[in-house]
mmCIF file of N, CA, C and O in Angstrom:
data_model
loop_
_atom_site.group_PDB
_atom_site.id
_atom_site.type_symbol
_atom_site.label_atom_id
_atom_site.label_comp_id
_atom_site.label_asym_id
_atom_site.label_seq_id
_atom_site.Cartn_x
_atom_site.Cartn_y
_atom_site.Cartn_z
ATOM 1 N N UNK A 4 122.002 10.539 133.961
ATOM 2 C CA UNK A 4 121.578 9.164 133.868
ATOM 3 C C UNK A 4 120.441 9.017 132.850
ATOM 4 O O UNK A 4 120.468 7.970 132.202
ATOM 5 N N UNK A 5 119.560 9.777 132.622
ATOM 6 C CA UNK A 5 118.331 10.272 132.081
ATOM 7 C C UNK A 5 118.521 11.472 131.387
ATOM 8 O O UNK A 5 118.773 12.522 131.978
ATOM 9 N N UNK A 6 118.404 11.373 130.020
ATOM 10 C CA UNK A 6 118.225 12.403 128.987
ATOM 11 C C UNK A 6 117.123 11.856 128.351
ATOM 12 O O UNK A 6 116.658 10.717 128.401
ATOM 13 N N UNK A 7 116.574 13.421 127.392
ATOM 14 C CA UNK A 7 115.391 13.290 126.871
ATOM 15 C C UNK A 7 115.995 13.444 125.600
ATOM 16 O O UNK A 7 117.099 13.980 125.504
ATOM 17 N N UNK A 8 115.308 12.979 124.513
ATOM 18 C CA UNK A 8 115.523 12.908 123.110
ATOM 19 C C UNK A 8 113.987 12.627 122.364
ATOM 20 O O UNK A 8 113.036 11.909 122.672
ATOM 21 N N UNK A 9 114.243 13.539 121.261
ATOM 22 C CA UNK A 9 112.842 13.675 120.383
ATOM 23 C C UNK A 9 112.284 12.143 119.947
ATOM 24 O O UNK A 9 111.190 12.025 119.394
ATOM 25 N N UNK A 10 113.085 11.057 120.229
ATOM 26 C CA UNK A 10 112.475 9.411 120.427
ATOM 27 C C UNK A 10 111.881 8.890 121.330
ATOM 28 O O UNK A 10 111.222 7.851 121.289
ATOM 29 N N UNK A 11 112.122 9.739 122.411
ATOM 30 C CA UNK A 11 112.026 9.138 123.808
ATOM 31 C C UNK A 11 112.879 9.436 125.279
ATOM 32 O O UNK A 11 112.820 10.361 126.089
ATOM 33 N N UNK A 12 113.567 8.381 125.217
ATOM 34 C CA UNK A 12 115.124 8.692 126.585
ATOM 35 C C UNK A 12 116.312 7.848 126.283
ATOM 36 O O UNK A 12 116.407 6.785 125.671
ATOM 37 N N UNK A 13 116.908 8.360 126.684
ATOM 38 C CA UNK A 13 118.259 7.655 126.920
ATOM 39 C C UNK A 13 118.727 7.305 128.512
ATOM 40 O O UNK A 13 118.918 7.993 129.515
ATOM 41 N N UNK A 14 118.791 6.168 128.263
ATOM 42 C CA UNK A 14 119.482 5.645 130.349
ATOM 43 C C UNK A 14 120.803 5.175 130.243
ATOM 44 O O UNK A 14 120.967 4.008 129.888
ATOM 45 N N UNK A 15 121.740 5.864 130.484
ATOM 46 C CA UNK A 15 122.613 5.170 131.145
ATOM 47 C C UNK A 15 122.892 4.589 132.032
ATOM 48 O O UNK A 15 122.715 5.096 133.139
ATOM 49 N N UNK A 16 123.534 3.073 131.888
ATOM 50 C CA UNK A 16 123.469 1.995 132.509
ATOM 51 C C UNK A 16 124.678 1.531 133.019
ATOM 52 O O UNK A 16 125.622 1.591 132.231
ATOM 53 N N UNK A 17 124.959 0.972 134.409
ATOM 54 C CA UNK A 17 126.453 0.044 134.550
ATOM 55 C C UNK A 17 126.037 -1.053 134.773
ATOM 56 O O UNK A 17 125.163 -1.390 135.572
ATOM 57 N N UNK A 18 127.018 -2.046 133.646
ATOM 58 C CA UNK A 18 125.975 -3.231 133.869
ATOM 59 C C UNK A 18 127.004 -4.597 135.161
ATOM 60 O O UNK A 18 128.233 -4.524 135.127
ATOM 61 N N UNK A 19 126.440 -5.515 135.994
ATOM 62 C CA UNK A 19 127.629 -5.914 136.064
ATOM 63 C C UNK A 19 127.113 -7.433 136.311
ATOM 64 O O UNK A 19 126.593 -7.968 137.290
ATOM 65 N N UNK A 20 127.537 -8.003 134.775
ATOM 66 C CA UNK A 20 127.028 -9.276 134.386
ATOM 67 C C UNK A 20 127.363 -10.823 135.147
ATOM 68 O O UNK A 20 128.567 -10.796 135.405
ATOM 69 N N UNK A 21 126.997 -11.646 135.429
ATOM 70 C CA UNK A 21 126.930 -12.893 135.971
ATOM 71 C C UNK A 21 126.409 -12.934 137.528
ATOM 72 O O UNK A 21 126.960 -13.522 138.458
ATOM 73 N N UNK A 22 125.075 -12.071 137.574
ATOM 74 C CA UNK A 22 124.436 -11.883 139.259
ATOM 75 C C UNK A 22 123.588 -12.586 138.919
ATOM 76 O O UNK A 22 123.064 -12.700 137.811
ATOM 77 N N UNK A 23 123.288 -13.409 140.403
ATOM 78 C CA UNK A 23 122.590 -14.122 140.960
ATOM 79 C C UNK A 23 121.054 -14.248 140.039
ATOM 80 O O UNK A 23 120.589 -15.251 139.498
ATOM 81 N N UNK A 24 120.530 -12.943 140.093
ATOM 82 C CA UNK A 24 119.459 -12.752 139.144
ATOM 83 C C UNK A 24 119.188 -11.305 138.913
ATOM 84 O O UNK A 24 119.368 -10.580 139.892
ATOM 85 N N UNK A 25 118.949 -10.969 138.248
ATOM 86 C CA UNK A 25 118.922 -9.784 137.129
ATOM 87 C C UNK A 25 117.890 -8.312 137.761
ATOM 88 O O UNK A 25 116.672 -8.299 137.587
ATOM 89 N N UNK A 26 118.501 -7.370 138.354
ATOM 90 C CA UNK A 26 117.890 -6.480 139.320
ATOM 91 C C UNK A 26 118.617 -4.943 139.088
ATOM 92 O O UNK A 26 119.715 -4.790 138.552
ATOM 93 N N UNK A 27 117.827 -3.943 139.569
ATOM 94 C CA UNK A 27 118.609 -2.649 140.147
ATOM 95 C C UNK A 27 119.555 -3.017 140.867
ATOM 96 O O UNK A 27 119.564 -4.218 141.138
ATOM 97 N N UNK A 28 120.480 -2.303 141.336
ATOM 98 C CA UNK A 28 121.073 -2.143 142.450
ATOM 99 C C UNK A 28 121.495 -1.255 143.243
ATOM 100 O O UNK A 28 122.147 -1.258 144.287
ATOM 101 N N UNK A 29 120.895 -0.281 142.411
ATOM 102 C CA UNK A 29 121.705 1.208 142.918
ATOM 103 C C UNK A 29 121.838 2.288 141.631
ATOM 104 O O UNK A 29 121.278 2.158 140.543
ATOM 105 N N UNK A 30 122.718 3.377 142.037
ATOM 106 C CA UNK A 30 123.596 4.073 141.135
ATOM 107 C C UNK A 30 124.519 3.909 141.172
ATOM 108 O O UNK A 30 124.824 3.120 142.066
ATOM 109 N N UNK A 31 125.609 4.410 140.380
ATOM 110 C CA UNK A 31 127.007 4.268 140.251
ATOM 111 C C UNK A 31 127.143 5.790 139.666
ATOM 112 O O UNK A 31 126.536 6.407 138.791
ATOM 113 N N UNK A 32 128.302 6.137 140.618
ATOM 114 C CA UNK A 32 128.281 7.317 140.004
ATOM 115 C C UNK A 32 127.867 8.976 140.749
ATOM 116 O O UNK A 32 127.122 9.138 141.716
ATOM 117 N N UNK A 33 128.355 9.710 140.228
ATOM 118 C CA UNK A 33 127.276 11.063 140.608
ATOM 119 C C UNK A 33 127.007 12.208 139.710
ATOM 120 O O UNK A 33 127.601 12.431 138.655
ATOM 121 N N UNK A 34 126.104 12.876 140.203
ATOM 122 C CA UNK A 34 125.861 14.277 138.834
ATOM 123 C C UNK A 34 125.518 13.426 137.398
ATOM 124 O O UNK A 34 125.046 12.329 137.101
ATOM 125 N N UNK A 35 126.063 14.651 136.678
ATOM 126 C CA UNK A 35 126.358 14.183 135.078
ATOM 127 C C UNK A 35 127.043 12.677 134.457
ATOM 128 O O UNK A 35 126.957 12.462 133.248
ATOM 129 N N UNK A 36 127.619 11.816 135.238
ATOM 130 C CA UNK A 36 128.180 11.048 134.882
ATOM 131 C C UNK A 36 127.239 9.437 135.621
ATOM 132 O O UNK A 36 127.323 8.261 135.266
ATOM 133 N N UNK A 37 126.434 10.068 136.694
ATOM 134 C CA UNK A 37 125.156 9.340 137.067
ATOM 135 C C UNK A 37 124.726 7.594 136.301
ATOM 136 O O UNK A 37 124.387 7.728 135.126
ATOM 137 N N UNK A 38 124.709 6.508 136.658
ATOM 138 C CA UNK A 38 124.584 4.908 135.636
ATOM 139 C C UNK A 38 123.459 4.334 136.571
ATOM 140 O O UNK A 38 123.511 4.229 137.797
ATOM 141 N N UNK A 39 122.501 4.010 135.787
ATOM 142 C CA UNK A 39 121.906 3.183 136.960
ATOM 143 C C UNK A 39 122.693 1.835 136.554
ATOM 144 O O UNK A 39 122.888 1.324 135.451
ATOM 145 N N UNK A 40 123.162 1.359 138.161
ATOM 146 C CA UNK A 40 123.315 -0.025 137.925
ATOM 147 C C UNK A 40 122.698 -0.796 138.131
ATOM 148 O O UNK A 40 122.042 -0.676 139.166
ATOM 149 N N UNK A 41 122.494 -2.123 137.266
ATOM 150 C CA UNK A 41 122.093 -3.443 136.680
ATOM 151 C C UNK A 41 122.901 -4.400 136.999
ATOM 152 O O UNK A 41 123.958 -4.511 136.378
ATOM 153 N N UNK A 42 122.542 -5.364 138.124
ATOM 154 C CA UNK A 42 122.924 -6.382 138.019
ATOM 155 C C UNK A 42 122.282 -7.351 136.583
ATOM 156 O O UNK A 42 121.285 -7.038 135.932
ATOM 157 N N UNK A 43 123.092 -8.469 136.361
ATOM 158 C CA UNK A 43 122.959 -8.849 135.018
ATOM 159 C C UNK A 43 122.794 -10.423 135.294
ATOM 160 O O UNK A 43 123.704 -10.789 136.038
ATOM 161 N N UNK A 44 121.998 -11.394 134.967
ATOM 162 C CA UNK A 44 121.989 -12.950 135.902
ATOM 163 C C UNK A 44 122.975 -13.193 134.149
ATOM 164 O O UNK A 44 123.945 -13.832 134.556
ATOM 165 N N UNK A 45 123.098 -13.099 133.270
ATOM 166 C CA UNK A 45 123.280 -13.891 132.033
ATOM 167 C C UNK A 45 125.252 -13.129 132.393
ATOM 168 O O UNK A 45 125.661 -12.231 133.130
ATOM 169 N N UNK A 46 126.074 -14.260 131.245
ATOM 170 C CA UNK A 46 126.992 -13.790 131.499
ATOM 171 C C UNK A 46 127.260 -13.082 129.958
ATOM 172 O O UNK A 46 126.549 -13.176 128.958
ATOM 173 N N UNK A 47 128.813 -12.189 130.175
ATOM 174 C CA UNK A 47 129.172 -11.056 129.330
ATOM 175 C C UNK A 47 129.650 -12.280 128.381
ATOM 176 O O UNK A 47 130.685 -12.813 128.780
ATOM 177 N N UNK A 48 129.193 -12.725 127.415
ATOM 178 C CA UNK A 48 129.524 -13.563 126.549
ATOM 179 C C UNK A 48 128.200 -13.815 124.949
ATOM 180 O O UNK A 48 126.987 -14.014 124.887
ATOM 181 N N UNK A 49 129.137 -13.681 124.081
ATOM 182 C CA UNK A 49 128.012 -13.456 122.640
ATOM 183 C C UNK A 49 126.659 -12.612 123.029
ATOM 184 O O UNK A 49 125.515 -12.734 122.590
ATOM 185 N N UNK A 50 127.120 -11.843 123.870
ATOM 186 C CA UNK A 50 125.740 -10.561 123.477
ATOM 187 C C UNK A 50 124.898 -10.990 124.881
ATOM 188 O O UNK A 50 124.137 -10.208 125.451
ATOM 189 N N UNK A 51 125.174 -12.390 125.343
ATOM 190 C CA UNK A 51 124.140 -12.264 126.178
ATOM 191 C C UNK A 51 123.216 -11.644 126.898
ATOM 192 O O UNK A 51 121.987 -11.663 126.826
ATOM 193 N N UNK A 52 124.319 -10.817 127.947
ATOM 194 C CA UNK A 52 124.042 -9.556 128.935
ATOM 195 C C UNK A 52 123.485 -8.629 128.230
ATOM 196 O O UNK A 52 122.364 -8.256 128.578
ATOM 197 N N UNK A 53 124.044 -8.095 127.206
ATOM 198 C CA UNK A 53 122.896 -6.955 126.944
ATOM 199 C C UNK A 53 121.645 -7.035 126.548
ATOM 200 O O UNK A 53 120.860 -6.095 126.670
ATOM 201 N N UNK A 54 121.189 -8.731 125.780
ATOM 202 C CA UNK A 54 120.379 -9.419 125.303
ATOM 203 C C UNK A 54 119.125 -9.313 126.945
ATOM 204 O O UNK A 54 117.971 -8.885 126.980
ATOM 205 N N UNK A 55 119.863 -9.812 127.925
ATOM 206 C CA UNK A 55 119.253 -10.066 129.079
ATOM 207 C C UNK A 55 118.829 -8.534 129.623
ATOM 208 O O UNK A 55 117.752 -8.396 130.201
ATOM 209 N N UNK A 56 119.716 -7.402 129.413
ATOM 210 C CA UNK A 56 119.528 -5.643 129.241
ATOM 211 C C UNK A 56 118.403 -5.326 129.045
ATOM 212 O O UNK A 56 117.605 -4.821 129.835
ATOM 213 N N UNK A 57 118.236 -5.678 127.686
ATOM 214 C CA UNK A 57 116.653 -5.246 126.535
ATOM 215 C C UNK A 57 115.765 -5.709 127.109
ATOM 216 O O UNK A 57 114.802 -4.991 127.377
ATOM 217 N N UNK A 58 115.790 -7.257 127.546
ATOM 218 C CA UNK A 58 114.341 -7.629 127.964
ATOM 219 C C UNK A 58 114.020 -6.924 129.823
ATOM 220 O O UNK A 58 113.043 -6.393 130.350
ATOM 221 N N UNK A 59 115.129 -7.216 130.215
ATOM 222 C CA UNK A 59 114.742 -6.298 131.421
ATOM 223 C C UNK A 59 114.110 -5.113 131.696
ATOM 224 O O UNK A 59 113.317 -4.953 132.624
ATOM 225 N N UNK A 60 114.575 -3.970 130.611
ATOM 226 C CA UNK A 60 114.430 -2.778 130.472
ATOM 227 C C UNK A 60 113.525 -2.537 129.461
ATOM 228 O O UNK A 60 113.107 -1.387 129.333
ATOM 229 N N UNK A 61 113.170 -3.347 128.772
ATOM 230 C CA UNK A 61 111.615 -3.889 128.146
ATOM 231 C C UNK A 61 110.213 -3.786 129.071
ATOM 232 O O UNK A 61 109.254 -3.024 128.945
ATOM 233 N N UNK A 62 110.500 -4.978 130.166
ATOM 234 C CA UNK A 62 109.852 -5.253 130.555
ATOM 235 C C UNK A 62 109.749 -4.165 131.919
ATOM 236 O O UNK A 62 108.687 -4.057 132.532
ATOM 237 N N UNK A 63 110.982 -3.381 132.308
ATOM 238 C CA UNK A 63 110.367 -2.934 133.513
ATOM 239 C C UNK A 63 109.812 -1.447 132.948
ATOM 240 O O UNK A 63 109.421 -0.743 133.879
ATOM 241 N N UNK A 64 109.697 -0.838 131.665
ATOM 242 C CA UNK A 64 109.411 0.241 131.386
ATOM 243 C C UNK A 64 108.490 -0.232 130.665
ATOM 244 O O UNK A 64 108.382 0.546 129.717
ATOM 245 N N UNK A 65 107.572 -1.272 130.535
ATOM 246 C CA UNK A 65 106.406 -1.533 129.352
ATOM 247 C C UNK A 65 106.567 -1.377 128.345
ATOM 248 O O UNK A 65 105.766 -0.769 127.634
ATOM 249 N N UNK A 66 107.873 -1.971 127.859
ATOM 250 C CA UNK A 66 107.950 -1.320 126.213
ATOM 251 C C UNK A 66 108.176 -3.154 125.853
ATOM 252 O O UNK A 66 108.176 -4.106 126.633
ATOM 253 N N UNK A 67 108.369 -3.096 124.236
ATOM 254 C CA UNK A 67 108.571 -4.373 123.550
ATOM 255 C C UNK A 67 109.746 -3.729 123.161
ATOM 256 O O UNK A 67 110.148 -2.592 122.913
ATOM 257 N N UNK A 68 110.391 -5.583 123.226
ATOM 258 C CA UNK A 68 111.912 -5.663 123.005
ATOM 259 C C UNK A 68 112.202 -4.342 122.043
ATOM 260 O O UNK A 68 112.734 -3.392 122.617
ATOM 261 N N UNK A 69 111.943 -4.215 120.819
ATOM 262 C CA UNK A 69 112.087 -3.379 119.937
ATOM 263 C C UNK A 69 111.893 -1.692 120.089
ATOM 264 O O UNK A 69 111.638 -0.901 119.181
ATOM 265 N N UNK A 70 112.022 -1.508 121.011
ATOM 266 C CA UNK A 70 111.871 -0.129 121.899
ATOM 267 C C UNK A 70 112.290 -0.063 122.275
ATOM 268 O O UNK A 70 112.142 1.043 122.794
ATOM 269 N N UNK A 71 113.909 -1.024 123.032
ATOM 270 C CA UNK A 71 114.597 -0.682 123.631
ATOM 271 C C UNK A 71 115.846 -1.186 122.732
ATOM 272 O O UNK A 71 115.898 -2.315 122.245
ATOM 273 N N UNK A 72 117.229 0.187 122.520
ATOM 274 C CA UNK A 72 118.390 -0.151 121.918
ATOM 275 C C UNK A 72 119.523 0.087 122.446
ATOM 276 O O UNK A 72 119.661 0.988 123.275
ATOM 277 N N UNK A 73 120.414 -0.609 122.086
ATOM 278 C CA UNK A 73 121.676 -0.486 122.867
ATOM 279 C C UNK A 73 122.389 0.157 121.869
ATOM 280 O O UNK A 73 122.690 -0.369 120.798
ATOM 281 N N UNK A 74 122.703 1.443 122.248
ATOM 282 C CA UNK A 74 123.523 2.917 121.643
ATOM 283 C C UNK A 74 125.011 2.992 121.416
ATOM 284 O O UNK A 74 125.715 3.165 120.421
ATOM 285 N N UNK A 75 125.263 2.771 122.878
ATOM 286 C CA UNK A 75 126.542 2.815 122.915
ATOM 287 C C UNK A 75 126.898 1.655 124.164
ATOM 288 O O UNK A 75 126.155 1.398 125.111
ATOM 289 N N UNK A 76 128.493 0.923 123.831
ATOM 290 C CA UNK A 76 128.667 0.081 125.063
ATOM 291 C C UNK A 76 128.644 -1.152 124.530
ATOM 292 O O UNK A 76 128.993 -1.900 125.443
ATOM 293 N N UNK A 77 128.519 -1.521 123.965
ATOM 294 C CA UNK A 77 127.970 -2.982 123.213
ATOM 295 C C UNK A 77 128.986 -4.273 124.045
ATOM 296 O O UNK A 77 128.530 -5.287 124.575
ATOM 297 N N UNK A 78 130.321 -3.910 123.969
ATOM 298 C CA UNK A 78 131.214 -4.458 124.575
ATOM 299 C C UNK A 78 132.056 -3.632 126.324
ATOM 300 O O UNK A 78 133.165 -3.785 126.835
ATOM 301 N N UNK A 79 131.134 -2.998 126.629
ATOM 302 C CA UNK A 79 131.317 -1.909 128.061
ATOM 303 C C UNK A 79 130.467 -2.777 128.875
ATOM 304 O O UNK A 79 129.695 -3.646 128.469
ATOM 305 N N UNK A 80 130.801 -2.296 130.522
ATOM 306 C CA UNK A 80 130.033 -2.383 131.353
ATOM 307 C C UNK A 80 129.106 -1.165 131.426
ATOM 308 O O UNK A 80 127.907 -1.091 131.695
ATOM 309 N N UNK A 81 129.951 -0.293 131.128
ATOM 310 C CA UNK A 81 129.260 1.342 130.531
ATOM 311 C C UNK A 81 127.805 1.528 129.216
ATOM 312 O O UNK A 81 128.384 1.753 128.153
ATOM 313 N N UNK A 82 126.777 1.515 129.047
ATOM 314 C CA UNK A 82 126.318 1.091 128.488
ATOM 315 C C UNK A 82 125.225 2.561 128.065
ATOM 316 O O UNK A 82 125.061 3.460 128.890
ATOM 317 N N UNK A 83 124.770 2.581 127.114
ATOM 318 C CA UNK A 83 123.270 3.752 126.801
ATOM 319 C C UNK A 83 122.298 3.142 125.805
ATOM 320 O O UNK A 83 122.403 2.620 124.695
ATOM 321 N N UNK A 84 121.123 3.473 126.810
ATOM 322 C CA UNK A 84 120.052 2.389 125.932
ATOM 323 C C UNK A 84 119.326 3.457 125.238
ATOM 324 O O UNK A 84 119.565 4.612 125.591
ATOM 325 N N UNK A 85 118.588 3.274 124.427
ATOM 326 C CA UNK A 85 117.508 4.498 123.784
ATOM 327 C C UNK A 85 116.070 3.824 124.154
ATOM 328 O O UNK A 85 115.648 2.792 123.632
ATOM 329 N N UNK A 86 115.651 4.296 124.767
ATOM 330 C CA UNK A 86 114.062 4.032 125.349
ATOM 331 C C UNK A 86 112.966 4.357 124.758
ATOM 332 O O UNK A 86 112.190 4.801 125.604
ATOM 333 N N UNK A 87 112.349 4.357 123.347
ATOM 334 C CA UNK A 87 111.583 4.676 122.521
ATOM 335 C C UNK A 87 110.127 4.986 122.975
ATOM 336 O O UNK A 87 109.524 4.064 123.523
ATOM 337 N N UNK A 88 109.617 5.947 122.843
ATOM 338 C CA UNK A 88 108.318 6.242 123.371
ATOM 339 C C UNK A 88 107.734 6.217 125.248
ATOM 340 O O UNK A 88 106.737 5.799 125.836
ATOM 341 N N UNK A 89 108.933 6.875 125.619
ATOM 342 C CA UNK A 89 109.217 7.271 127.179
ATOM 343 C C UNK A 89 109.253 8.230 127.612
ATOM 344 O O UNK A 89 110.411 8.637 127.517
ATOM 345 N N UNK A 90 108.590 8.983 128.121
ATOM 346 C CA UNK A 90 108.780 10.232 128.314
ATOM 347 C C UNK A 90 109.792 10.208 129.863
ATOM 348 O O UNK A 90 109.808 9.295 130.687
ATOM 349 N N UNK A 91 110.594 11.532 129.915
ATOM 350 C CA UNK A 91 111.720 12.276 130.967
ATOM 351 C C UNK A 91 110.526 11.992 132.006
ATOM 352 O O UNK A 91 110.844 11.206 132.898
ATOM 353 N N UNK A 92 109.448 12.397 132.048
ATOM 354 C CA UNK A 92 108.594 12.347 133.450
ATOM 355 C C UNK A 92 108.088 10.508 134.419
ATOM 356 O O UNK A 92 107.905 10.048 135.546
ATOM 357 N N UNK A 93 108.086 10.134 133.051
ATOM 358 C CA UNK A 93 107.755 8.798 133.095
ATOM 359 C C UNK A 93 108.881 7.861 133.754
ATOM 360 O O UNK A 93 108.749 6.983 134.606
ATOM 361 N N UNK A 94 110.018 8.316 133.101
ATOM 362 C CA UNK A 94 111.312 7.380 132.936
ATOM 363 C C UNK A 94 111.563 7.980 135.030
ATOM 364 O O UNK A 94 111.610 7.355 136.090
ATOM 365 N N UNK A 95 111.609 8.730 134.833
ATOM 366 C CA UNK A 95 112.042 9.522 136.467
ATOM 367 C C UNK A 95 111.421 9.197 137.447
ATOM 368 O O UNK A 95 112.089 8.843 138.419
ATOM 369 N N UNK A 96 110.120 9.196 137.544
ATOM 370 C CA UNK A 96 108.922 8.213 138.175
ATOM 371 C C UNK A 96 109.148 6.989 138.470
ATOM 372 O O UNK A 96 109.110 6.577 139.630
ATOM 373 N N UNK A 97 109.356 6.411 137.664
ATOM 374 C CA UNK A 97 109.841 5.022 137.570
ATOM 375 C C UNK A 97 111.151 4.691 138.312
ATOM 376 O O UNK A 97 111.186 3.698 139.038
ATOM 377 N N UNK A 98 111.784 5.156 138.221
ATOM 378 C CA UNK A 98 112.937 4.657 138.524
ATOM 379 C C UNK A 98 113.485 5.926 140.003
ATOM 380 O O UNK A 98 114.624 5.970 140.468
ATOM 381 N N UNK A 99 112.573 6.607 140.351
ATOM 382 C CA UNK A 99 112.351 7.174 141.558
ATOM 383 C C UNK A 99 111.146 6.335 142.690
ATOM 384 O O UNK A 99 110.828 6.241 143.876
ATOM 385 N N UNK A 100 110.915 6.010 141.759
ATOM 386 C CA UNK A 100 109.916 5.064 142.392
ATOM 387 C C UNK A 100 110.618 3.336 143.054
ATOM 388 O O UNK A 100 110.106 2.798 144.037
ATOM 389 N N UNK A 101 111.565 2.840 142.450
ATOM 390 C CA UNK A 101 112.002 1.941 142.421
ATOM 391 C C UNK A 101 113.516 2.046 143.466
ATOM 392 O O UNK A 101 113.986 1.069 144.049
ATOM 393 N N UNK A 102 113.856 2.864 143.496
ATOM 394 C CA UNK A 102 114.772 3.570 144.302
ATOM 395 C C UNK A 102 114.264 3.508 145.812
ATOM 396 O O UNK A 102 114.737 3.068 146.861
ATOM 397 N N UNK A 103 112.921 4.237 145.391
ATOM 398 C CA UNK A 103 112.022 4.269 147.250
ATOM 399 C C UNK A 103 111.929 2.703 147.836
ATOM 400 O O UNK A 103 112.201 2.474 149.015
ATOM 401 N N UNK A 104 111.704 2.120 147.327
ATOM 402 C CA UNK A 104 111.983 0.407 147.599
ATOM 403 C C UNK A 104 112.748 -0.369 147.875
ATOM 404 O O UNK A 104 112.482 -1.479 148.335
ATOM 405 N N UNK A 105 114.302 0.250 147.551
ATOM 406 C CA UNK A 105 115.583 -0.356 147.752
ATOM 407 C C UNK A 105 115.720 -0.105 149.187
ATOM 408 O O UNK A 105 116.726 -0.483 149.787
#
């Protein structure tokens, strides 16, 4: 779900666009093939959802829009963001942390 790269991280994401409002929900998945899923409030239409992606994943990792990119997936529910200036310890924390809450 979480790889490290000399930029930062990579998250893979399942996204699943037109929810109520825009949240975790879980994982999808197991092992190596591991997604965090994203509910999505915007719908899968002209970019929206992933548009609504960036700022989410902007905002819940403290980064600006421009720190967060969409890799692969553009047109997937399957999705990989590149998380610029994130460290593996940070990114895991976070989203171990957010997990304990669900």
């Amino acid at each position: 779900m979480i790889r490290e790269t000399s930029a930062g991280v990579t998250l893979a994401v399942r996204a699943q666009p037109g929810a109520k409002k825009t949240a975790i929900t879980g994982v999808y998945g197991e092992g190596h093939e591991a997604q965090l899923k994203i509910a999505v409030q915007a719908p899968p239409v002209e970019g929206r959802a992933n548009e609504a992606l960036i700022a989410f994943l902007a905002e819940y990792f403290s980064l600006s829009r421009g720190s967060v990119e969409l890799i692969s997936g553009v047109l997937s529910k399957s999705k990989v963001f590149l998380l610029r200036g994130v460290t593996l310890a940070r990114a895991e924390s976070l989203l171990a942390e957010r997990t304990r809450r669900n």
